[in-house]
Amino acid sequence: MDNVGSNLYRIPASAMNYLDPADIRSWHAHVYFDAATRDAAWTLREAIEARFGKIVQIGRFHERPVGPHPMWSYQLAIAREHFTTVVEWLTLNHGALDVFVHPNTTDALRDHRDAAVWIGHSHRLDLGALGG
């Protein structure tokens, strides 16, 4: 049976619970790396600092997994008004590094589990660190 165009796969709009994007206070991007890609991660960090140092807060260079992140990483804190500019640049310039991007709302678990996007490859997070 061909279900194309049928209501079998449609969710009624009345059943959807839409969230307000205004609830996004800011964004985080986490650049993932390991021992083999450490130098590339540091080079990218320096490029980010040179290009976006006035609009992005760059976190510590963690050479160990931290929180829900399964790999070494550093965090970029991005204000909403700079999200597009920074993420577009990361999308084109991340090289072989993977970048995990998530909003910051009042629900950290949902932000990391359900509302995140990946640039490059995705990785399984330790959601237990967020109560999941």
Short mmCIF file of N, CA and C in Angstrom, two decimals:
data_model
loop_
_atom_site.label_atom_id
_atom_site.label_comp_id
_atom_site.label_asym_id
_atom_site.label_seq_id
_atom_site.Cartn_x
_atom_site.Cartn_y
_atom_site.Cartn_z
N MET A 1 0.84 -1.18 0.00
CA MET A 1 0.00 0.00 0.00
C MET A 1 0.89 1.25 0.00
N ASP A 2 0.56 2.20 -0.82
CA ASP A 2 1.32 3.44 -0.91
C ASP A 2 0.67 4.48 0.00
N ASN A 3 1.42 4.93 1.02
CA ASN A 3 0.88 5.89 1.98
C ASN A 3 1.27 7.33 1.69
N VAL A 4 1.87 7.56 0.54
CA VAL A 4 2.25 8.92 0.19
C VAL A 4 0.99 9.77 0.11
N GLY A 5 0.99 10.87 0.81
CA GLY A 5 -0.16 11.77 0.78
C GLY A 5 -1.25 11.38 1.76
N SER A 6 -1.11 10.25 2.43
CA SER A 6 -2.14 9.87 3.40
C SER A 6 -1.88 10.57 4.72
N ASN A 7 -2.83 10.48 5.63
CA ASN A 7 -2.70 11.07 6.96
C ASN A 7 -1.96 10.16 7.93
N LEU A 8 -1.52 8.99 7.47
CA LEU A 8 -0.86 8.03 8.35
C LEU A 8 0.38 8.60 9.02
N TYR A 9 1.14 9.41 8.32
CA TYR A 9 2.40 9.92 8.84
C TYR A 9 2.33 11.40 9.26
N ARG A 10 1.19 11.97 9.20
CA ARG A 10 1.05 13.38 9.56
C ARG A 10 0.65 13.52 11.02
N ILE A 11 1.29 14.45 11.70
CA ILE A 11 0.93 14.76 13.08
C ILE A 11 0.08 16.01 13.03
N PRO A 12 -1.10 15.96 13.61
CA PRO A 12 -1.95 17.16 13.56
C PRO A 12 -1.27 18.33 14.26
N ALA A 13 -1.42 19.52 13.69
CA ALA A 13 -0.81 20.71 14.27
C ALA A 13 -1.24 20.90 15.72
N SER A 14 -2.46 20.50 16.05
CA SER A 14 -2.95 20.67 17.41
C SER A 14 -2.19 19.79 18.40
N ALA A 15 -1.50 18.74 17.92
CA ALA A 15 -0.75 17.84 18.81
C ALA A 15 0.69 18.32 19.02
N MET A 16 1.13 19.31 18.26
CA MET A 16 2.49 19.80 18.38
C MET A 16 2.60 20.80 19.51
N ASN A 17 3.70 20.73 20.22
CA ASN A 17 3.99 21.68 21.29
C ASN A 17 5.18 22.52 20.83
N TYR A 18 4.91 23.67 20.24
CA TYR A 18 5.98 24.50 19.70
C TYR A 18 6.62 25.32 20.80
N LEU A 19 7.93 25.41 20.77
CA LEU A 19 8.68 26.20 21.73
C LEU A 19 9.00 27.56 21.12
N ASP A 20 9.18 28.54 21.97
CA ASP A 20 9.45 29.90 21.51
C ASP A 20 10.95 30.12 21.39
N PRO A 21 11.46 30.41 20.18
CA PRO A 21 12.89 30.66 20.03
C PRO A 21 13.40 31.81 20.91
N ALA A 22 12.52 32.68 21.36
CA ALA A 22 12.93 33.76 22.25
C ALA A 22 13.46 33.21 23.58
N ASP A 23 13.16 31.93 23.87
CA ASP A 23 13.67 31.30 25.09
C ASP A 23 15.15 30.97 25.00
N ILE A 24 15.73 31.05 23.81
CA ILE A 24 17.16 30.80 23.63
C ILE A 24 17.91 32.04 24.10
N ARG A 25 18.66 31.87 25.20
CA ARG A 25 19.42 33.00 25.75
C ARG A 25 20.72 33.22 24.99
N SER A 26 21.36 32.13 24.58
CA SER A 26 22.63 32.19 23.87
C SER A 26 22.88 30.81 23.28
N TRP A 27 24.05 30.64 22.69
CA TRP A 27 24.45 29.37 22.07
C TRP A 27 25.83 28.98 22.55
N HIS A 28 26.09 27.67 22.57
CA HIS A 28 27.43 27.15 22.78
C HIS A 28 27.80 26.29 21.58
N ALA A 29 29.05 26.40 21.18
CA ALA A 29 29.63 25.49 20.20
C ALA A 29 30.82 24.84 20.90
N HIS A 30 30.91 23.52 20.84
CA HIS A 30 32.01 22.78 21.46
C HIS A 30 32.82 22.14 20.35
N VAL A 31 34.06 22.53 20.24
CA VAL A 31 34.96 21.97 19.23
C VAL A 31 35.62 20.74 19.84
N TYR A 32 35.42 19.58 19.22
CA TYR A 32 35.93 18.31 19.73
C TYR A 32 37.27 17.98 19.08
N PHE A 33 38.15 17.38 19.87
CA PHE A 33 39.45 16.96 19.35
C PHE A 33 40.01 15.85 20.23
N ASP A 34 41.12 15.29 19.81
CA ASP A 34 41.82 14.27 20.59
C ASP A 34 43.32 14.51 20.41
N ALA A 35 44.14 13.58 20.87
CA ALA A 35 45.60 13.78 20.80
C ALA A 35 46.06 13.96 19.35
N ALA A 36 45.46 13.23 18.43
CA ALA A 36 45.87 13.31 17.03
C ALA A 36 45.47 14.61 16.35
N THR A 37 44.39 15.25 16.84
CA THR A 37 43.90 16.48 16.21
C THR A 37 44.10 17.72 17.10
N ARG A 38 44.87 17.56 18.17
CA ARG A 38 45.08 18.65 19.12
C ARG A 38 45.63 19.91 18.44
N ASP A 39 46.66 19.75 17.61
CA ASP A 39 47.27 20.91 16.96
C ASP A 39 46.28 21.61 16.03
N ALA A 40 45.49 20.84 15.30
CA ALA A 40 44.47 21.43 14.42
C ALA A 40 43.44 22.19 15.25
N ALA A 41 43.07 21.64 16.41
CA ALA A 41 42.10 22.31 17.28
C ALA A 41 42.67 23.63 17.80
N TRP A 42 43.95 23.62 18.17
CA TRP A 42 44.57 24.85 18.66
C TRP A 42 44.67 25.90 17.55
N THR A 43 45.00 25.46 16.33
CA THR A 43 45.08 26.38 15.20
C THR A 43 43.71 26.99 14.91
N LEU A 44 42.66 26.17 14.95
CA LEU A 44 41.31 26.68 14.73
C LEU A 44 40.94 27.67 15.83
N ARG A 45 41.29 27.35 17.06
CA ARG A 45 41.01 28.23 18.20
C ARG A 45 41.67 29.61 17.98
N GLU A 46 42.91 29.61 17.54
CA GLU A 46 43.61 30.87 17.27
C GLU A 46 42.92 31.66 16.15
N ALA A 47 42.45 30.96 15.13
CA ALA A 47 41.74 31.63 14.03
C ALA A 47 40.41 32.22 14.53
N ILE A 48 39.73 31.49 15.39
CA ILE A 48 38.47 31.98 15.97
C ILE A 48 38.74 33.22 16.82
N GLU A 49 39.80 33.16 17.63
CA GLU A 49 40.16 34.30 18.48
C GLU A 49 40.47 35.53 17.61
N ALA A 50 41.22 35.34 16.54
CA ALA A 50 41.58 36.46 15.67
C ALA A 50 40.36 37.05 14.97
N ARG A 51 39.45 36.19 14.54
CA ARG A 51 38.30 36.66 13.76
C ARG A 51 37.14 37.11 14.63
N PHE A 52 36.89 36.39 15.74
CA PHE A 52 35.67 36.62 16.53
C PHE A 52 35.94 36.96 17.99
N GLY A 53 37.18 37.27 18.32
CA GLY A 53 37.55 37.49 19.72
C GLY A 53 36.73 38.54 20.45
N LYS A 54 36.17 39.49 19.72
CA LYS A 54 35.37 40.53 20.35
C LYS A 54 33.91 40.12 20.54
N ILE A 55 33.48 39.05 19.88
CA ILE A 55 32.06 38.66 19.97
C ILE A 55 31.84 37.24 20.49
N VAL A 56 32.90 36.47 20.66
CA VAL A 56 32.79 35.09 21.14
C VAL A 56 33.67 34.93 22.38
N GLN A 57 33.12 34.31 23.41
CA GLN A 57 33.93 33.96 24.58
C GLN A 57 34.46 32.55 24.36
N ILE A 58 35.77 32.39 24.44
CA ILE A 58 36.39 31.09 24.22
C ILE A 58 36.76 30.48 25.57
N GLY A 59 36.28 29.26 25.79
CA GLY A 59 36.52 28.58 27.06
C GLY A 59 37.85 27.85 27.09
N ARG A 60 38.05 27.14 28.19
CA ARG A 60 39.30 26.40 28.40
C ARG A 60 39.50 25.31 27.35
N PHE A 61 40.75 25.01 27.12
CA PHE A 61 41.17 23.96 26.19
C PHE A 61 41.31 22.68 27.01
N HIS A 62 40.22 21.91 27.06
CA HIS A 62 40.17 20.71 27.91
C HIS A 62 40.77 19.51 27.19
N GLU A 63 41.87 18.99 27.71
CA GLU A 63 42.47 17.79 27.13
C GLU A 63 42.02 16.57 27.92
N ARG A 64 40.71 16.51 28.13
CA ARG A 64 40.02 15.40 28.77
C ARG A 64 38.53 15.63 28.54
N PRO A 65 37.72 14.58 28.62
CA PRO A 65 36.27 14.78 28.51
C PRO A 65 35.76 15.59 29.72
N VAL A 66 34.83 16.48 29.48
CA VAL A 66 34.25 17.33 30.52
C VAL A 66 32.73 17.31 30.38
N GLY A 67 32.03 17.16 31.51
CA GLY A 67 30.57 17.15 31.48
C GLY A 67 30.03 16.08 30.56
N PRO A 68 29.09 16.43 29.71
CA PRO A 68 28.50 15.42 28.82
C PRO A 68 29.36 15.13 27.58
N HIS A 69 30.46 15.85 27.42
CA HIS A 69 31.24 15.75 26.19
C HIS A 69 32.22 14.57 26.27
N PRO A 70 32.12 13.65 25.31
CA PRO A 70 32.91 12.41 25.35
C PRO A 70 34.35 12.57 24.87
N MET A 71 34.67 13.72 24.34
CA MET A 71 36.01 13.95 23.80
C MET A 71 36.60 15.20 24.44
N TRP A 72 37.86 15.44 24.20
CA TRP A 72 38.49 16.69 24.57
C TRP A 72 37.76 17.79 23.80
N SER A 73 37.70 18.99 24.39
CA SER A 73 36.95 20.05 23.71
C SER A 73 37.28 21.42 24.28
N TYR A 74 36.85 22.42 23.56
CA TYR A 74 36.77 23.77 24.10
C TYR A 74 35.45 24.36 23.65
N GLN A 75 34.96 25.28 24.45
CA GLN A 75 33.64 25.86 24.24
C GLN A 75 33.74 27.26 23.67
N LEU A 76 32.80 27.56 22.80
CA LEU A 76 32.62 28.92 22.30
C LEU A 76 31.24 29.39 22.77
N ALA A 77 31.18 30.48 23.50
CA ALA A 77 29.91 31.06 23.94
C ALA A 77 29.54 32.16 22.95
N ILE A 78 28.36 32.02 22.37
CA ILE A 78 27.96 32.89 21.26
C ILE A 78 26.63 33.56 21.60
N ALA A 79 26.59 34.86 21.55
CA ALA A 79 25.34 35.59 21.75
C ALA A 79 24.41 35.33 20.56
N ARG A 80 23.12 35.38 20.81
CA ARG A 80 22.13 35.10 19.76
C ARG A 80 22.38 35.94 18.51
N GLU A 81 22.71 37.20 18.69
CA GLU A 81 22.84 38.08 17.53
C GLU A 81 24.06 37.76 16.67
N HIS A 82 24.97 36.95 17.18
CA HIS A 82 26.17 36.58 16.41
C HIS A 82 26.16 35.12 15.95
N PHE A 83 25.10 34.41 16.27
CA PHE A 83 25.02 32.97 15.96
C PHE A 83 25.27 32.68 14.49
N THR A 84 24.53 33.32 13.62
CA THR A 84 24.63 33.02 12.18
C THR A 84 26.05 33.26 11.67
N THR A 85 26.62 34.39 12.02
CA THR A 85 27.96 34.74 11.54
C THR A 85 28.99 33.70 11.97
N VAL A 86 28.96 33.33 13.24
CA VAL A 86 29.96 32.40 13.78
C VAL A 86 29.73 30.98 13.26
N VAL A 87 28.50 30.51 13.28
CA VAL A 87 28.23 29.13 12.87
C VAL A 87 28.43 28.94 11.37
N GLU A 88 28.11 29.94 10.57
CA GLU A 88 28.40 29.83 9.14
C GLU A 88 29.90 29.66 8.92
N TRP A 89 30.70 30.45 9.62
CA TRP A 89 32.15 30.37 9.47
C TRP A 89 32.66 29.00 9.94
N LEU A 90 32.17 28.53 11.10
CA LEU A 90 32.58 27.20 11.59
C LEU A 90 32.21 26.09 10.62
N THR A 91 31.03 26.21 10.01
CA THR A 91 30.57 25.20 9.06
C THR A 91 31.54 25.04 7.90
N LEU A 92 32.09 26.14 7.45
CA LEU A 92 32.99 26.10 6.30
C LEU A 92 34.45 25.89 6.68
N ASN A 93 34.81 26.08 7.95
CA ASN A 93 36.22 26.09 8.32
C ASN A 93 36.61 25.13 9.44
N HIS A 94 35.75 24.20 9.80
CA HIS A 94 36.06 23.28 10.91
C HIS A 94 37.08 22.22 10.54
N GLY A 95 37.38 22.07 9.26
CA GLY A 95 38.36 21.07 8.84
C GLY A 95 37.91 19.67 9.22
N ALA A 96 38.81 18.90 9.83
CA ALA A 96 38.51 17.52 10.23
C ALA A 96 37.92 17.46 11.64
N LEU A 97 37.71 18.60 12.28
CA LEU A 97 37.19 18.63 13.65
C LEU A 97 35.67 18.62 13.64
N ASP A 98 35.11 18.01 14.66
CA ASP A 98 33.66 17.96 14.83
C ASP A 98 33.25 19.04 15.82
N VAL A 99 32.09 19.66 15.56
CA VAL A 99 31.62 20.75 16.40
C VAL A 99 30.18 20.46 16.81
N PHE A 100 29.94 20.49 18.11
CA PHE A 100 28.62 20.28 18.69
C PHE A 100 28.05 21.65 19.07
N VAL A 101 26.87 21.97 18.55
CA VAL A 101 26.26 23.28 18.77
C VAL A 101 24.90 23.09 19.44
N HIS A 102 24.67 23.84 20.53
CA HIS A 102 23.38 23.73 21.21
C HIS A 102 22.94 25.09 21.75
N PRO A 103 21.61 25.28 21.85
CA PRO A 103 21.11 26.50 22.44
C PRO A 103 21.23 26.43 23.97
N ASN A 104 21.10 27.55 24.61
CA ASN A 104 21.03 27.63 26.07
C ASN A 104 19.67 28.20 26.45
N THR A 105 18.82 27.33 26.98
CA THR A 105 17.50 27.72 27.48
C THR A 105 17.49 27.35 28.96
N THR A 106 16.32 27.16 29.50
CA THR A 106 16.23 26.73 30.90
C THR A 106 16.26 25.21 31.05
N ASP A 107 16.40 24.48 29.94
CA ASP A 107 16.37 23.02 29.98
C ASP A 107 17.64 22.47 29.32
N ALA A 108 18.70 22.30 30.11
CA ALA A 108 20.00 21.87 29.57
C ALA A 108 19.93 20.49 28.93
N LEU A 109 19.15 19.59 29.52
CA LEU A 109 19.04 18.24 28.94
C LEU A 109 18.43 18.31 27.54
N ARG A 110 17.32 19.00 27.41
CA ARG A 110 16.68 19.13 26.08
C ARG A 110 17.62 19.84 25.11
N ASP A 111 18.30 20.90 25.59
CA ASP A 111 19.22 21.64 24.72
C ASP A 111 20.28 20.73 24.11
N HIS A 112 20.85 19.84 24.93
CA HIS A 112 21.92 18.95 24.47
C HIS A 112 21.39 17.73 23.73
N ARG A 113 20.24 17.21 24.12
CA ARG A 113 19.72 15.97 23.55
C ARG A 113 18.84 16.19 22.33
N ASP A 114 17.96 17.19 22.40
CA ASP A 114 16.91 17.31 21.39
C ASP A 114 17.05 18.52 20.47
N ALA A 115 17.83 19.52 20.88
CA ALA A 115 17.86 20.77 20.12
C ALA A 115 19.24 21.08 19.56
N ALA A 116 20.13 20.13 19.61
CA ALA A 116 21.51 20.35 19.16
C ALA A 116 21.69 20.05 17.68
N VAL A 117 22.74 20.62 17.12
CA VAL A 117 23.14 20.32 15.75
C VAL A 117 24.63 20.01 15.74
N TRP A 118 25.05 19.25 14.75
CA TRP A 118 26.46 18.86 14.62
C TRP A 118 27.02 19.40 13.32
N ILE A 119 28.25 19.84 13.39
CA ILE A 119 29.02 20.17 12.19
C ILE A 119 30.11 19.10 12.14
N GLY A 120 30.15 18.34 11.06
CA GLY A 120 31.05 17.19 10.99
C GLY A 120 30.31 15.96 11.49
N HIS A 121 31.01 15.10 12.21
CA HIS A 121 30.41 13.87 12.73
C HIS A 121 29.79 14.08 14.10
N SER A 122 28.75 13.30 14.41
CA SER A 122 28.15 13.37 15.73
C SER A 122 28.81 12.34 16.66
N HIS A 123 28.68 12.58 17.95
CA HIS A 123 29.23 11.70 18.98
C HIS A 123 28.15 11.49 20.05
N ARG A 124 28.20 10.34 20.71
CA ARG A 124 27.24 10.06 21.77
C ARG A 124 27.66 10.84 23.02
N LEU A 125 26.75 11.65 23.54
CA LEU A 125 27.02 12.43 24.75
C LEU A 125 26.74 11.61 26.00
N ASP A 126 27.35 11.97 27.11
CA ASP A 126 27.04 11.39 28.41
C ASP A 126 25.93 12.23 29.03
N LEU A 127 24.70 11.93 28.68
CA LEU A 127 23.56 12.73 29.14
C LEU A 127 23.31 12.56 30.63
N GLY A 128 23.89 11.55 31.24
CA GLY A 128 23.79 11.39 32.69
C GLY A 128 24.36 12.60 33.41
N ALA A 129 25.32 13.24 32.80
CA ALA A 129 25.93 14.44 33.41
C ALA A 129 24.93 15.59 33.47
N LEU A 130 23.83 15.46 32.70
CA LEU A 130 22.80 16.50 32.68
C LEU A 130 21.49 16.01 33.29
N GLY A 131 21.54 14.86 33.94
CA GLY A 131 20.34 14.31 34.55
C GLY A 131 19.51 13.44 33.63
N GLY A 132 20.06 13.10 32.47
CA GLY A 132 19.30 12.30 31.50
C GLY A 132 19.59 10.83 31.58
#
